[in-house]
mmCIF file of C-alpha atoms in Angstrom:
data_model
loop_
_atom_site.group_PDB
_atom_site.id
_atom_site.type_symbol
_atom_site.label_atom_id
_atom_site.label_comp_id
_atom_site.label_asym_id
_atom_site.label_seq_id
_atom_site.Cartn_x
_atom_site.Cartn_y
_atom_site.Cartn_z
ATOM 1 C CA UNK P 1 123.869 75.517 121.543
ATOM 2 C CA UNK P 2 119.815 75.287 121.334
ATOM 3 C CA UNK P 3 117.757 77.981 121.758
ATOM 4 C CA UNK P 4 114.494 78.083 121.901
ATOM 5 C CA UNK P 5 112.657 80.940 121.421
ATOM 6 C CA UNK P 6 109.076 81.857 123.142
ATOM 7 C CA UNK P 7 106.743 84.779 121.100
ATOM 8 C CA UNK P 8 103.710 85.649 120.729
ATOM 9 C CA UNK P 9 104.572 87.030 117.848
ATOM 10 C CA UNK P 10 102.983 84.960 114.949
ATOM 11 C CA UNK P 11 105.403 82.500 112.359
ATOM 12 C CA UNK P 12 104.150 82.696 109.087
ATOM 13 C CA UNK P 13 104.638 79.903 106.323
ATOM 14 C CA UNK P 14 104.537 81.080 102.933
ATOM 15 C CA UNK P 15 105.741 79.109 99.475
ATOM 16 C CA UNK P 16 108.434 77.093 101.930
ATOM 17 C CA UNK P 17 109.667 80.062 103.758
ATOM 18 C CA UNK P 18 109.640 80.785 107.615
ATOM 19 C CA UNK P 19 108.260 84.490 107.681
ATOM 20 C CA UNK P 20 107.579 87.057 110.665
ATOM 21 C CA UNK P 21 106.821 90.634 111.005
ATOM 22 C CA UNK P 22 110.062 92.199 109.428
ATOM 23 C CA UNK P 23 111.382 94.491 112.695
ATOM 24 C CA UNK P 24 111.470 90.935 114.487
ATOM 25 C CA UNK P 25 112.875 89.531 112.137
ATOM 26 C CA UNK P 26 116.156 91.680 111.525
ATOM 27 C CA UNK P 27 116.549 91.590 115.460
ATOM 28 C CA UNK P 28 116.446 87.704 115.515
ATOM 29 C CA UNK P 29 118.972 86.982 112.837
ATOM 30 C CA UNK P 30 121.415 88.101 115.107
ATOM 31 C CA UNK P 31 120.644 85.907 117.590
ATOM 32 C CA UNK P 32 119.974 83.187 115.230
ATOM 33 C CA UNK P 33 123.222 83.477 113.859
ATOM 34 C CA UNK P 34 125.182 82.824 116.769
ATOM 35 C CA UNK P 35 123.981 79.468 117.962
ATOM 36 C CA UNK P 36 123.972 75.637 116.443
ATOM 37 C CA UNK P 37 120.065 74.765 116.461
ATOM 38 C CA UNK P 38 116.731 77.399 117.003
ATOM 39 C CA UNK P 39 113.418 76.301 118.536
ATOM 40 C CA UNK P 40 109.985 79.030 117.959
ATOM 41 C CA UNK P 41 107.420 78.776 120.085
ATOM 42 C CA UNK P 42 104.489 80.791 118.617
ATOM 43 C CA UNK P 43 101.200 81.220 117.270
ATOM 44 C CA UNK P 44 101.155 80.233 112.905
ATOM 45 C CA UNK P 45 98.082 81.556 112.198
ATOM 46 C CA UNK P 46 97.202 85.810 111.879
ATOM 47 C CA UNK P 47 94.684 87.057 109.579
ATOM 48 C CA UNK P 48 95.382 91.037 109.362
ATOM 49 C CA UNK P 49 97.727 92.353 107.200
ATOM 50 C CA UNK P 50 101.618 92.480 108.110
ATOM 51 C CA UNK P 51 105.141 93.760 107.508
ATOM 52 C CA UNK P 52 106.898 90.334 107.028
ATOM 53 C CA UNK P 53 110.372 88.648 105.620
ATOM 54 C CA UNK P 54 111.748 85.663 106.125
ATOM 55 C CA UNK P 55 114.439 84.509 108.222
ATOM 56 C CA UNK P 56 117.632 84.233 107.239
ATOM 57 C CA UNK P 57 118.187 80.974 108.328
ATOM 58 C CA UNK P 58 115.228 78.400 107.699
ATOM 59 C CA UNK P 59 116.478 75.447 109.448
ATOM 60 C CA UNK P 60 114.430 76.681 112.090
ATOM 61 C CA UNK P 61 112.038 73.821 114.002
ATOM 62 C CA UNK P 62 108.584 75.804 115.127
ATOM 63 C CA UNK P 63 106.080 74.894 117.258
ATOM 64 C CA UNK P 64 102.373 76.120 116.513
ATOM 65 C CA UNK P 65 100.420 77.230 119.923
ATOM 66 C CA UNK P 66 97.354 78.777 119.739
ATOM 67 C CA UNK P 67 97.319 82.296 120.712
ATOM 68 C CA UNK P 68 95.526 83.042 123.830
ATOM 69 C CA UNK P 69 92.512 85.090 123.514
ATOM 70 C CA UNK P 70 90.273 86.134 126.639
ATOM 71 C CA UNK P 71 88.492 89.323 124.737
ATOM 72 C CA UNK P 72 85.291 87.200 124.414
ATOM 73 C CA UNK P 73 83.950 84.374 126.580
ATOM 74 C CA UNK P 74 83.726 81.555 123.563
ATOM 75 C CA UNK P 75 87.389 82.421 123.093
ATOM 76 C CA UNK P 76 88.861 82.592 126.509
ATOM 77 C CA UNK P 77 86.797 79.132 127.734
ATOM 78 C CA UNK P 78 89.082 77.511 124.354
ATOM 79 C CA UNK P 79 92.291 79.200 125.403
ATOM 80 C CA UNK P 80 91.884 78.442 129.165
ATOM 81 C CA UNK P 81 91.381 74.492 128.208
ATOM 82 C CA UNK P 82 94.287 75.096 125.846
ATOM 83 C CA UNK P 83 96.927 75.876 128.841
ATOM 84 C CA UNK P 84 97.761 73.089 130.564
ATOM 85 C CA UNK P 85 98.389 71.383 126.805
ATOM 86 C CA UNK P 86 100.982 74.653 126.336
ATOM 87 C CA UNK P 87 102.307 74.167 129.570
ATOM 88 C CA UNK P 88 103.641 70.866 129.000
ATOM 89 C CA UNK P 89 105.002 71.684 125.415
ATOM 90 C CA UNK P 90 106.918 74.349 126.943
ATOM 91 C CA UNK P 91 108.467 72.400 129.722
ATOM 92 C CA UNK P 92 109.558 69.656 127.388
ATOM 93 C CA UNK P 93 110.952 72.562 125.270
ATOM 94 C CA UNK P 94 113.144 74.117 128.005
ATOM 95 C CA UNK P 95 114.017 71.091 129.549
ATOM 96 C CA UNK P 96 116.093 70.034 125.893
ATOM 97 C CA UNK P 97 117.446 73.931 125.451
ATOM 98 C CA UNK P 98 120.798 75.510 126.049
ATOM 99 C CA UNK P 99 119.305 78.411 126.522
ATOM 100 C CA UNK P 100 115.988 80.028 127.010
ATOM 101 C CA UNK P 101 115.058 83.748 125.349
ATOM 102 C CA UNK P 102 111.465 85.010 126.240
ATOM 103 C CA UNK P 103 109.958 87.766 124.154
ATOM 104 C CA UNK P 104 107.575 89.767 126.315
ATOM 105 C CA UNK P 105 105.010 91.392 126.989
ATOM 106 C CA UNK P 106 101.828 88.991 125.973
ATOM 107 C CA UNK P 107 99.871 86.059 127.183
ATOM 108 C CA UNK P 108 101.919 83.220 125.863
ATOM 109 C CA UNK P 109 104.942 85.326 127.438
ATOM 110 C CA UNK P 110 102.772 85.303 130.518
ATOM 111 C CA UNK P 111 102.484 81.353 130.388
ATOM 112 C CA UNK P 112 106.258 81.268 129.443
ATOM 113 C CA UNK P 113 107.372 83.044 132.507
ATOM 114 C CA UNK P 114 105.282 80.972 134.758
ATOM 115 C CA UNK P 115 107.125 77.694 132.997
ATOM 116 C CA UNK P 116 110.711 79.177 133.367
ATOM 117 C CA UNK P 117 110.442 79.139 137.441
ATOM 118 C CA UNK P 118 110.743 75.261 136.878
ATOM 119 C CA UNK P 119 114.203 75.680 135.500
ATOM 120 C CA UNK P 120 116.265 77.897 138.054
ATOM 121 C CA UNK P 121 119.572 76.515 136.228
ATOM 122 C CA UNK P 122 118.719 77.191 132.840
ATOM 123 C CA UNK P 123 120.044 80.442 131.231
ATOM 124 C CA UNK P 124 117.660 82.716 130.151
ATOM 125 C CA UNK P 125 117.347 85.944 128.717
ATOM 126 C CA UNK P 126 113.539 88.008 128.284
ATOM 127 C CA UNK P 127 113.566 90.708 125.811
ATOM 128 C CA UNK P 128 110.683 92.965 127.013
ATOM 129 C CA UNK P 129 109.234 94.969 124.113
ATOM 130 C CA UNK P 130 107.299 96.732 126.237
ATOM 131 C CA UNK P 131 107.014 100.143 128.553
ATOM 132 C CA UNK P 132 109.186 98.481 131.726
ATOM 133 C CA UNK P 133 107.704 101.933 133.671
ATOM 134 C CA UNK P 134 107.061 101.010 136.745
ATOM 135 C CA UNK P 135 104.343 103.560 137.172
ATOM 136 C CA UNK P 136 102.731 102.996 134.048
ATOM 137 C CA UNK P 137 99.164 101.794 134.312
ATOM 138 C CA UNK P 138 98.777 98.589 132.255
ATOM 139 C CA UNK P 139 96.995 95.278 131.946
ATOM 140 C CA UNK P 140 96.920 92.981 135.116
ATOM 141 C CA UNK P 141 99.128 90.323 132.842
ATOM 142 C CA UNK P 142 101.785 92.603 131.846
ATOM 143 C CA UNK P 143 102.366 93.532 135.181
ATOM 144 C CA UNK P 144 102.146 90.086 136.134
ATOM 145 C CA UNK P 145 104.900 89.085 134.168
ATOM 146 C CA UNK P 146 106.674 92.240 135.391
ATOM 147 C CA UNK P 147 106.584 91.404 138.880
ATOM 148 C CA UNK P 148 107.852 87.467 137.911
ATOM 149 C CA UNK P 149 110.664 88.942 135.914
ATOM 150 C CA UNK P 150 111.979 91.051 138.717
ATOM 151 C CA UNK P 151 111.691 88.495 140.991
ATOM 152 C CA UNK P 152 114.856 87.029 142.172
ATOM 153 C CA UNK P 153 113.650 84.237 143.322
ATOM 154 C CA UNK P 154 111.483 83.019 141.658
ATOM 155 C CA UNK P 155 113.394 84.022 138.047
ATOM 156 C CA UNK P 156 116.823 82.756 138.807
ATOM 157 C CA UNK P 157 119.649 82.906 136.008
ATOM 158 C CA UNK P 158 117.941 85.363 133.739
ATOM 159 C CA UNK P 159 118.256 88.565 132.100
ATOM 160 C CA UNK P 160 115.477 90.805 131.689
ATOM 161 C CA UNK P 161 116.220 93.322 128.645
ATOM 162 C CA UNK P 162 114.073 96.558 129.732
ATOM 163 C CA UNK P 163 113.700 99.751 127.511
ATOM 164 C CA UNK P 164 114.953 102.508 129.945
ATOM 165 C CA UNK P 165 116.464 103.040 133.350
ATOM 166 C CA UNK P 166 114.440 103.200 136.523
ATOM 167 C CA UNK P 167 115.446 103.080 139.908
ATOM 168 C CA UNK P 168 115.225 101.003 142.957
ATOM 169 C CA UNK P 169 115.215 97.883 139.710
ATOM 170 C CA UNK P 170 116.220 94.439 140.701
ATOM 171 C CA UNK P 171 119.600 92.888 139.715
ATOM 172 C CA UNK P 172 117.426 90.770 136.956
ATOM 173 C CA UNK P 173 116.669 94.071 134.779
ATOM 174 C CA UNK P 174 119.093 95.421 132.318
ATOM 175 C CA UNK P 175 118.797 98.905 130.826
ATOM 176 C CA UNK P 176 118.818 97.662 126.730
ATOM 177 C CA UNK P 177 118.289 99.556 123.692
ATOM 178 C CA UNK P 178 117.279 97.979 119.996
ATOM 179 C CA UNK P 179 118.817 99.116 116.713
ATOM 180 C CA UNK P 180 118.222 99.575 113.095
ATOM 181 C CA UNK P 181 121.318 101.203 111.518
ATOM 182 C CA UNK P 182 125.420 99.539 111.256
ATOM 183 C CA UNK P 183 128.233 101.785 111.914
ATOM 184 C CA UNK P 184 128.634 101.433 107.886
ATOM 185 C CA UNK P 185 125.037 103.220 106.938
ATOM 186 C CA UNK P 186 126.199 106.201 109.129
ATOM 187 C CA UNK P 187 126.269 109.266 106.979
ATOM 188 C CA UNK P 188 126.921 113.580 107.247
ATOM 189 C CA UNK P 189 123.712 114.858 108.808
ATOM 190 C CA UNK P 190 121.706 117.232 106.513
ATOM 191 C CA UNK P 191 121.456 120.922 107.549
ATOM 192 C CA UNK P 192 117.492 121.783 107.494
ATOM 193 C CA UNK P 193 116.158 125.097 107.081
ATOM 194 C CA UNK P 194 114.085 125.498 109.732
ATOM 195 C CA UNK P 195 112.334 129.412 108.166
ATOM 196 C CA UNK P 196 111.236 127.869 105.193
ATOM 197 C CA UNK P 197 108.741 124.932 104.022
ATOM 198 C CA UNK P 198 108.794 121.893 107.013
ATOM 199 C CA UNK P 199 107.933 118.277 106.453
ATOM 200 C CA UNK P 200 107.027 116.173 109.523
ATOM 201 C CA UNK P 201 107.005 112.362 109.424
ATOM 202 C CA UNK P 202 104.694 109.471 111.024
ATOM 203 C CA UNK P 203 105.461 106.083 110.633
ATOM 204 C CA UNK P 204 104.342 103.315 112.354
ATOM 205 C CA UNK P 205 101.016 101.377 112.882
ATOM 206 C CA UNK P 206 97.794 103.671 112.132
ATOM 207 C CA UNK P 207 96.370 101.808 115.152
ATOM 208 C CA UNK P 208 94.464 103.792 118.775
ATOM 209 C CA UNK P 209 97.317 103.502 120.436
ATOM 210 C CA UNK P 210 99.752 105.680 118.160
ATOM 211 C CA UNK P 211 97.273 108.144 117.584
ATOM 212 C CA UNK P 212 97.766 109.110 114.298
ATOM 213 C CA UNK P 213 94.779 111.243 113.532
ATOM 214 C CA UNK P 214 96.097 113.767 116.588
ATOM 215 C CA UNK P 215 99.196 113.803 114.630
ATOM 216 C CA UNK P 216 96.917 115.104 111.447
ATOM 217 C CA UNK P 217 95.229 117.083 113.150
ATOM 218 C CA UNK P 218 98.225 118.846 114.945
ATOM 219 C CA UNK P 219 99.601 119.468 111.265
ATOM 220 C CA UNK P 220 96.127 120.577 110.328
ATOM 221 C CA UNK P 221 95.911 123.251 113.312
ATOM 222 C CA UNK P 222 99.893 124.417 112.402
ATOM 223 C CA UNK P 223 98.976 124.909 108.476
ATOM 224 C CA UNK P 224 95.704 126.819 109.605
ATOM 225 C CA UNK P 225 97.885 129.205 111.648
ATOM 226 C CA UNK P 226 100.214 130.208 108.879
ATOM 227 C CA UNK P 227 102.877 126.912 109.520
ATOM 228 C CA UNK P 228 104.422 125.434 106.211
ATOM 229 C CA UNK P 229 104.443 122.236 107.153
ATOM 230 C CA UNK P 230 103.620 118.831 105.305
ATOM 231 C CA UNK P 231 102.953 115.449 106.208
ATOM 232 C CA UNK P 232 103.791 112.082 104.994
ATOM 233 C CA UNK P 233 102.560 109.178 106.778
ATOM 234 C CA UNK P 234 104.565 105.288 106.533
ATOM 235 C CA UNK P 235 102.887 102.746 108.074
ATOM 236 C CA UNK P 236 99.206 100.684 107.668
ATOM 237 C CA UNK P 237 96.672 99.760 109.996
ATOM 238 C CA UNK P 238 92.765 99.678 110.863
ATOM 239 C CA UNK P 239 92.747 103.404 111.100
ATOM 240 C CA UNK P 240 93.717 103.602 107.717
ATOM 241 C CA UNK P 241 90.949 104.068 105.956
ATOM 242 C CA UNK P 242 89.327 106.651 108.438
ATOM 243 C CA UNK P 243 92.523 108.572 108.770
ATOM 244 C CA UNK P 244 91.670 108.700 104.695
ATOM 245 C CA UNK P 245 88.552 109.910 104.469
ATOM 246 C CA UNK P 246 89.036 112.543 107.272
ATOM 247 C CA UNK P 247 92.119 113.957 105.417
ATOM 248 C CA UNK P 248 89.568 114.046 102.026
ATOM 249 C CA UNK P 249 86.789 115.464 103.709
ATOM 250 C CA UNK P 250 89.019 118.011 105.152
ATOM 251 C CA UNK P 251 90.824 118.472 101.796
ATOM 252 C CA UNK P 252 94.259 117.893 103.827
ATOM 253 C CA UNK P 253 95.758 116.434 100.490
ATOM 254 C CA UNK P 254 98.095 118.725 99.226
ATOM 255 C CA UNK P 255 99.928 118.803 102.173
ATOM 256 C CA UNK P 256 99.155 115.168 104.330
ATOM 257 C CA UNK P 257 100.025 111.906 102.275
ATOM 258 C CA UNK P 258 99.288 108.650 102.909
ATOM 259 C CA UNK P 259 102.104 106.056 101.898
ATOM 260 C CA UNK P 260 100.960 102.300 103.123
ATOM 261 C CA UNK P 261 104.191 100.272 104.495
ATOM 262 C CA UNK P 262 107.119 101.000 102.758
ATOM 263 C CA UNK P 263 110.489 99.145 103.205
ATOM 264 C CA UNK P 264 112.570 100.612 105.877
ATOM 265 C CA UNK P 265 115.108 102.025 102.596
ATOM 266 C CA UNK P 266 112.483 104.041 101.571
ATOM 267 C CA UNK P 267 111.557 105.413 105.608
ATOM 268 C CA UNK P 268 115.595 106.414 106.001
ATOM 269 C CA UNK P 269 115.411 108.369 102.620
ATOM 270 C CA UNK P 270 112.275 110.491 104.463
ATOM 271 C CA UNK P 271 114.379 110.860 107.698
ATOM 272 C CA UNK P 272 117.011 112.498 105.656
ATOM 273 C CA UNK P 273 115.152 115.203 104.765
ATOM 274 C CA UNK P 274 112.017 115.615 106.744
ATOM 275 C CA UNK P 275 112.604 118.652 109.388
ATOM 276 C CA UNK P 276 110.591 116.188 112.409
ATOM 277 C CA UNK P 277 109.071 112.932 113.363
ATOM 278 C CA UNK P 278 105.881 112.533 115.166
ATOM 279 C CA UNK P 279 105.404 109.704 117.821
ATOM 280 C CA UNK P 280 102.259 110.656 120.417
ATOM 281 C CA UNK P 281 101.791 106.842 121.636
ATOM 282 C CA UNK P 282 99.929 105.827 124.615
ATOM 283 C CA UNK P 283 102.070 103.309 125.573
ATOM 284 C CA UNK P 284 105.586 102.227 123.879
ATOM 285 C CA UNK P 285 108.614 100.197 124.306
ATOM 286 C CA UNK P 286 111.806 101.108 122.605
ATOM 287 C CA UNK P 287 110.437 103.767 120.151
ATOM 288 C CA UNK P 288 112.221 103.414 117.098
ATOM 289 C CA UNK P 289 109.787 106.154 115.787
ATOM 290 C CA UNK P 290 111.964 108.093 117.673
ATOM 291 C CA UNK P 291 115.513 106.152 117.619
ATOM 292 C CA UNK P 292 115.259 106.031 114.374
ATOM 293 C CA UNK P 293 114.568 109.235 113.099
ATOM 294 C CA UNK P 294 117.031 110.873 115.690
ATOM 295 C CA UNK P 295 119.442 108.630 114.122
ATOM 296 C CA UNK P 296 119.371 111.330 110.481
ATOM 297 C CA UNK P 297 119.299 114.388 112.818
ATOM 298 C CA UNK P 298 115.354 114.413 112.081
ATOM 299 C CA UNK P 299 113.456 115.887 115.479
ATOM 300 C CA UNK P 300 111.195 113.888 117.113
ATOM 301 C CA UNK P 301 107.873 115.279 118.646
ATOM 302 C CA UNK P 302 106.808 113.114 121.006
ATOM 303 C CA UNK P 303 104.468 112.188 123.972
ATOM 304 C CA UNK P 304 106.900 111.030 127.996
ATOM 305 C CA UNK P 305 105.789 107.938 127.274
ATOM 306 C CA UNK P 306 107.986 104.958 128.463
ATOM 307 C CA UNK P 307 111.167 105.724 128.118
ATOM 308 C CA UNK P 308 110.707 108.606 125.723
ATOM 309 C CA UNK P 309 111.822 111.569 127.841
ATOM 310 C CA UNK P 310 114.947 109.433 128.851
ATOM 311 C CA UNK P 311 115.684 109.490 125.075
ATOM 312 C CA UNK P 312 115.079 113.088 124.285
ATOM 313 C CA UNK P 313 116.934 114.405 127.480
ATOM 314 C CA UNK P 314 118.622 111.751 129.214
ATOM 315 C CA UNK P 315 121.355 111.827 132.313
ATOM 316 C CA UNK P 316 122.939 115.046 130.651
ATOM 317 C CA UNK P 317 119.993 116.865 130.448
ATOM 318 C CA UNK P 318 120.439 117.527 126.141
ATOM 319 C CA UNK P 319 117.335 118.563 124.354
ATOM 320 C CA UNK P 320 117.042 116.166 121.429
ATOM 321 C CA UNK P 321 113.258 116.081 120.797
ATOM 322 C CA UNK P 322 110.384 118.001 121.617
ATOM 323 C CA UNK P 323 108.239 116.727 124.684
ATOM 324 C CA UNK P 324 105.003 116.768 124.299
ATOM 325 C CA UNK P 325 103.003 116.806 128.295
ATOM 326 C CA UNK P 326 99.625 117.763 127.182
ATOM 327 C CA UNK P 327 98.617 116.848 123.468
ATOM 328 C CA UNK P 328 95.969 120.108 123.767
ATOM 329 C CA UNK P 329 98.016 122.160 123.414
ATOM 330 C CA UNK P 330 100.924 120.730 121.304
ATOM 331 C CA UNK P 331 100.533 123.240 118.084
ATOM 332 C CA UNK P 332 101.853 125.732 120.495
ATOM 333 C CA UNK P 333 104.625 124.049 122.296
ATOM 334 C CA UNK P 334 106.051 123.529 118.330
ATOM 335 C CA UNK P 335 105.486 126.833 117.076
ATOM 336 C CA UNK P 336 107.978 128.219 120.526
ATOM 337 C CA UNK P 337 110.777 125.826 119.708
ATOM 338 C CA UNK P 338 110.080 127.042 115.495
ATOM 339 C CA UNK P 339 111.350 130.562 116.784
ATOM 340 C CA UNK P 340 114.141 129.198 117.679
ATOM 341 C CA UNK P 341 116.546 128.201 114.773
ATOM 342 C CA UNK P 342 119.707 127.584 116.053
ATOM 343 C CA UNK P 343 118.109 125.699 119.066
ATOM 344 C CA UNK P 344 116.837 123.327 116.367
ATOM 345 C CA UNK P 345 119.960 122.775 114.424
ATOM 346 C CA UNK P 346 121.495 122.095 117.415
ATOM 347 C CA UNK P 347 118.877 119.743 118.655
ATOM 348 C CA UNK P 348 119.131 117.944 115.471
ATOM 349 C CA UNK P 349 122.919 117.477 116.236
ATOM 350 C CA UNK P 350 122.598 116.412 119.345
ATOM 351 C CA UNK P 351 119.537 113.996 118.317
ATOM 352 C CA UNK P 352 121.785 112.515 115.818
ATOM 353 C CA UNK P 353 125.144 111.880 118.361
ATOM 354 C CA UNK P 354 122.890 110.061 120.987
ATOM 355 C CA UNK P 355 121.099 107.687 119.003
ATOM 356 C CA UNK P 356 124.487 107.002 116.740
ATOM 357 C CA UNK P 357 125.545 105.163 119.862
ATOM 358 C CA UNK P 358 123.365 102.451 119.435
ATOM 359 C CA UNK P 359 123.884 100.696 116.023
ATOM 360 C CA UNK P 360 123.685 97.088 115.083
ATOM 361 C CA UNK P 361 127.027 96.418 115.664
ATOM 362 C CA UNK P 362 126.853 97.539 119.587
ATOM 363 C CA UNK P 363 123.462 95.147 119.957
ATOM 364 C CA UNK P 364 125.060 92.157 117.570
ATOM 365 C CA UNK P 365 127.937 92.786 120.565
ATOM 366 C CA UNK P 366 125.861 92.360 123.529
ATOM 367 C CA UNK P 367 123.752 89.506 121.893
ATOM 368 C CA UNK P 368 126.601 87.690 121.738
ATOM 369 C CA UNK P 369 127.706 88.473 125.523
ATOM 370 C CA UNK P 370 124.263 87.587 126.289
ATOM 371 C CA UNK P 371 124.618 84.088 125.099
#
């Protein structure tokens, strides 16, 4: 079996080796691993730092398109002349695969889904990364490519992979999930103390949209009304060295520490121990801020973004995380539920049982009935 992969996620060549950001990575060797011959469609070239490993497998055959840019006019007038070049390398691509797998949402994706209407028969699969909320407000393109996906018509054969369940969804959109742990790394949660010194976790980009400096600054108002709490932040990003000086000039640094990218080894050992996990997003797809944390019995606090409320509360109505409506007044929404002890050992239990359901194992599984 071919498959040929579309992404705008960039393909980096380093001393030999096929590289990409490391999350995508992981996710893709199970689907490389399963099939005879892999095609990458994607951009080659990023200059800002990233999270990368290689592949597993290297036999892989890539195909360099330039990413398509329309922030500034020089840019767009190159990418718009660029398009009808992509379109025909992704025909010929798709016309020679067994099977098509999309990785949405973005602007090549865009392209990609325009391109996969030409080839009703072929089987295809779209793995939306995104926040599938229908009444989310988002860029003209991702809904775009929303409205193609769900399209029956006019995306025939195909499985869209969507982070949550909404109603009134087409019979193209599947309710998915990703995953970071195997059955194997699953381990006896820790007891916290929830009366005694806290430590709250961040990790992910230090980027607008995760809005990391709210999460200092929530930690800043708790420890200024008499909360023990610490914070360690995991991740890099262009707020980084902002989010730096504000913790110096604020002396924050006995209790808020900066980390850089660690290897996810080092994250899990945090989740063991830390008492909560912050995620306060403006838009998301499948969390694993959240997913993963949950996973060690450590409490999210997060904003109903995407399908974040479905996560902390669900079809059974369990309280595994603490919702966060209005970020003004978040310090006290998390000072109630820190009066309430047992409520947070058990929401720690029942964090840990939901998100325990979806290991590696499960999604190497579906992959596999996927394809």
């Amino acid at each position: 079996m071919k498959l040929v992969v579309v992404s705008d996620a960039p393909i980096i060549k380093h001393k030999d080796q096929k590289k990409a950001y490391a999350p995508y990575v992981k996710e893709m060797n199970l689907w490389f691993s399963k099939v005879d011959e892999v095609q990458i469609i994607a951009p080659t070239r990023y200059n800002k730092p990233l999270l990368t490993q290689p592949f597993d497998r290297q036999d892989i055959q890539v195909t360099s398109l330039r990413r398509l840019e329309f922030h500034r006019i020089s840019i767009a007038v190159v990418s718009l002349l660029t398009i009808p070049y992509q379109f025909i390398v992704l025909c010929f691509a798709f016309a020679k695969a067994d099977h098509i797998h999309l990785r949405c949402p973005g602007n090549l994706a865009l392209l990609s889904c325009l391109v996969q209407i030409l080839f009703p028969r072929k089987k295809k699969t779209v793995k939306y990364a995104g926040n599938w909320d229908p009444k989310a407000r988002q860029p003209m393109a991702y809904r775009w490519q929303k409205r193609i996906l769900s399209n029956t018509f006019l995306s025939q054969n195909i499985t869209v992979l969507a982070y949550g369940n909404y109603v009134n969804q087409s019979k193209n959109i599947k309710p998915f999930f990703t995953a970071s742990y195997y059955e194997k790394d699953k381990e006896p949660i820790v007891k916290r103390d929830y009366t005694g010194e806290l430590n709250a976790l961040f990790v992910g980009t230090l980027s607008e949209n995760k809005r990391p400096l709210k999460v200092v600054q929530i930690v800043e108002n708790l420890r200024n009304e008499g909360v023990p709490v610490t914070l360690d932040i995991y991740g890099n990003g262009p707020l980084f060295e902002s989010l730096n000086d504000y913790i110096k000039k604020n002396k924050l640094n006995p209790f808020i520490h900066l980390h850089g990218n660690q290897p996810l080894s080092s994250v899990t050992q945090a989740y063991k121990k830390a008492h909560f996990a912050f995620l306060l997003s403006r838009s998301e797809g499948w969390p694993k801020a959240v997913a993963e944390p949950m996973f060690w019995g450590c409490i999210p606090i997060a904003t109903a973004v995407s399908c974040v409320p479905w996560m902390l509360t669900g079809d059974d109505n369990q309280t595994r995380g603490i919702l966060i409506k209005e970020l003004s007044n978040a310090s006290e929404i998390i000072k109630e539920f820190l009066n309430l002890n047992n409520k947070l050992d058990e929401m720690s239990n029942n964090a840990a049982n939901w998100s325990r359901q979806y290991t590696l194992d499960k999604f190497d599984y579906e992959i596999e009935k996927l394809l």
